[in-house]
PDB file of C-alpha atoms in Angstrom:
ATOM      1  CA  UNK M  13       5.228 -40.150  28.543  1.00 66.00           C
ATOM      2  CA  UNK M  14       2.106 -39.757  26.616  1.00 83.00           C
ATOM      3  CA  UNK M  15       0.219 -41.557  23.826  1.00 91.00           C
ATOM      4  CA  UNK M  16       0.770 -41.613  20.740  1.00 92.00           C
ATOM      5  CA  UNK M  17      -2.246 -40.309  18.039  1.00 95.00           C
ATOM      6  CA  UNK M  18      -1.981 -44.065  16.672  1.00 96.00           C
ATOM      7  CA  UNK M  19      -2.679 -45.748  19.632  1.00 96.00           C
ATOM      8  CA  UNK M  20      -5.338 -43.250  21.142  1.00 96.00           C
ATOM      9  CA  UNK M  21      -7.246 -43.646  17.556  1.00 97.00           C
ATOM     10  CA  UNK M  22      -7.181 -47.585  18.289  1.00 97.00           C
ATOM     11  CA  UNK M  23      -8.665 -47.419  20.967  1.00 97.00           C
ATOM     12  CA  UNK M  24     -11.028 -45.470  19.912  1.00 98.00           C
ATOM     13  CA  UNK M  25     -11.958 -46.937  16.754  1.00 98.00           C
ATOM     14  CA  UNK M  26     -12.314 -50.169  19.085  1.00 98.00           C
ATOM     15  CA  UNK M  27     -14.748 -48.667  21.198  1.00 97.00           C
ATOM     16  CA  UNK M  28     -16.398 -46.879  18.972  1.00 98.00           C
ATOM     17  CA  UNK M  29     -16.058 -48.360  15.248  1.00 97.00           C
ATOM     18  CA  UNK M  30     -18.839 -46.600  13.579  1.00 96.00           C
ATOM     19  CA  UNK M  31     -17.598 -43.258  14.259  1.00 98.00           C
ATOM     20  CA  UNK M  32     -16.403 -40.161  12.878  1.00 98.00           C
ATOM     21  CA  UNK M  33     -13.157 -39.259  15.198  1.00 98.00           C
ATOM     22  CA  UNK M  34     -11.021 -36.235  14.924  1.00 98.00           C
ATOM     23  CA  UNK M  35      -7.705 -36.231  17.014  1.00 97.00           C
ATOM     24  CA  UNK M  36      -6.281 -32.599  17.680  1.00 97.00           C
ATOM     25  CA  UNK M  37      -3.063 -33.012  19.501  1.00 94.00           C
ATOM     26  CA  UNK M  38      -3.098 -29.584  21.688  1.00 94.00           C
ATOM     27  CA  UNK M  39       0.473 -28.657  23.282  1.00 90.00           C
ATOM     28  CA  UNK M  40       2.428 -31.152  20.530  1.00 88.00           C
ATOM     29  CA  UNK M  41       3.562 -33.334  23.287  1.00 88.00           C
ATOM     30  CA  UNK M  42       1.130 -36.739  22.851  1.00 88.00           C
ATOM     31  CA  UNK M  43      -0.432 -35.890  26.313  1.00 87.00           C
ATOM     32  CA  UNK M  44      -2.994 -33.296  25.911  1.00 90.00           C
ATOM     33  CA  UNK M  45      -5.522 -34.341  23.223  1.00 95.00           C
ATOM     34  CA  UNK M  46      -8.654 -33.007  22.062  1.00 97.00           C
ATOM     35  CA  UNK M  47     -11.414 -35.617  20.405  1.00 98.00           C
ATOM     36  CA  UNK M  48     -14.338 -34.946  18.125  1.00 98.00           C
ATOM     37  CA  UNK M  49     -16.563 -38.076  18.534  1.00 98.00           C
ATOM     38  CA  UNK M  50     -19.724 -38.624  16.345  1.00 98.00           C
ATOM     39  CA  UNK M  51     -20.978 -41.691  16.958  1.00 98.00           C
ATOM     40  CA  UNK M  52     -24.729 -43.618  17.056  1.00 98.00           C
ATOM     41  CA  UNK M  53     -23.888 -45.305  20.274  1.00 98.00           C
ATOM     42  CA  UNK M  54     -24.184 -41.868  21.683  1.00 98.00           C
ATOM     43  CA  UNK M  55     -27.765 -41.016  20.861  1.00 98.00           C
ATOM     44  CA  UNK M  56     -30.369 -40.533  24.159  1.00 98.00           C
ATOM     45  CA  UNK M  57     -27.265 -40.728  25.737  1.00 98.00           C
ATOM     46  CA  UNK M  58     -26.667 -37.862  28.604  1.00 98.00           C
ATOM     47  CA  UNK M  59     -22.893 -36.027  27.701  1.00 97.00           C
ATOM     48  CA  UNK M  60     -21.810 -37.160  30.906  1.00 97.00           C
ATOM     49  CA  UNK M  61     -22.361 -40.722  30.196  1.00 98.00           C
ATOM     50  CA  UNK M  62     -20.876 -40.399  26.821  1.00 98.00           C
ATOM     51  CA  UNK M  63     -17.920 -38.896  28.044  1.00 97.00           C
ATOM     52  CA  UNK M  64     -18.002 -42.185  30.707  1.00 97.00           C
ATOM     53  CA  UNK M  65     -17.805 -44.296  27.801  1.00 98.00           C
ATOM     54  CA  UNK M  66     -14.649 -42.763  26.254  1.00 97.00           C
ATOM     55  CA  UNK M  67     -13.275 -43.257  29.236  1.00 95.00           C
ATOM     56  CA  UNK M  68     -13.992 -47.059  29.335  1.00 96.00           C
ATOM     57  CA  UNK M  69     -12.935 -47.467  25.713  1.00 97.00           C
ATOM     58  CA  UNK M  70      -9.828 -46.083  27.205  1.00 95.00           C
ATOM     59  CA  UNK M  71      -9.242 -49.447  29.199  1.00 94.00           C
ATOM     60  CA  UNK M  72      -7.800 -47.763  32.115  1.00 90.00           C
ATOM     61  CA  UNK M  73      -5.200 -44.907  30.317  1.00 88.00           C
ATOM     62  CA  UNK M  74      -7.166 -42.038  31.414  1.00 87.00           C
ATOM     63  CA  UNK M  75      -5.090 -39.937  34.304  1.00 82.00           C
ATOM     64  CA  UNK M  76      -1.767 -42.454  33.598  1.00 81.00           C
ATOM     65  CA  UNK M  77      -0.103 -42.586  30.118  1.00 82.00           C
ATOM     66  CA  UNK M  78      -2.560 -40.143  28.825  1.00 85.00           C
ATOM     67  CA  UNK M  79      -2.591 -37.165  30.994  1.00 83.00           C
ATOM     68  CA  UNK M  80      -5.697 -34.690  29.392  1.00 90.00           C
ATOM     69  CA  UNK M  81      -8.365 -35.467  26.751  1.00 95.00           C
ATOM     70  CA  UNK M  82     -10.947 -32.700  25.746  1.00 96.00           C
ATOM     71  CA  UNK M  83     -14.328 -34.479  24.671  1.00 98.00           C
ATOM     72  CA  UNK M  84     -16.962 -33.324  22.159  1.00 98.00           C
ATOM     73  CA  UNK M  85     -19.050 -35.903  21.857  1.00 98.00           C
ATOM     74  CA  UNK M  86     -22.256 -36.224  20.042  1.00 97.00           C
ATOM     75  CA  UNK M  87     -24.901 -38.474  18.502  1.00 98.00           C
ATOM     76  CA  UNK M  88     -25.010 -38.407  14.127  1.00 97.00           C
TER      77      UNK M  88
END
């Protein structure tokens, strides 16, 4: 199944549209992704949180068509 780089970046960019995000796509198959997120909306925020809100911005595709996401996440 997976997601494509396209449509993980959209939602994303949605979520978070003042960030810098980098996409690594680990095993080549659309369903184990790494992201690099630098955002504002991330500062005094505890990583645990942040990685919370990736998850929201996710709307639910978390564990279904996107199997594994690696998060760095971090505050400008």
């Amino acid at each position: 199944m997976g997601m494509s780089e396209d449509t993980l970046m959209k939602f994303l960019r949605e979520g978070f549209p003042d960030a810098e995000i980098t996409l690594t796509d680990l095993a080549g198959d659309n369903n184990h992704w790494q992201a690099e997120i630098v955002s504002a909306a991330f500062a005094g925020v505890p990583r645990v949180r942040q990685h919370q809100m990736v998850y929201d911005a996710l709307q639910g595709h978390m564990g279904g068509v996107l199997h594994a996401l690696a998060l760095k996440t971090r505050a400008p």
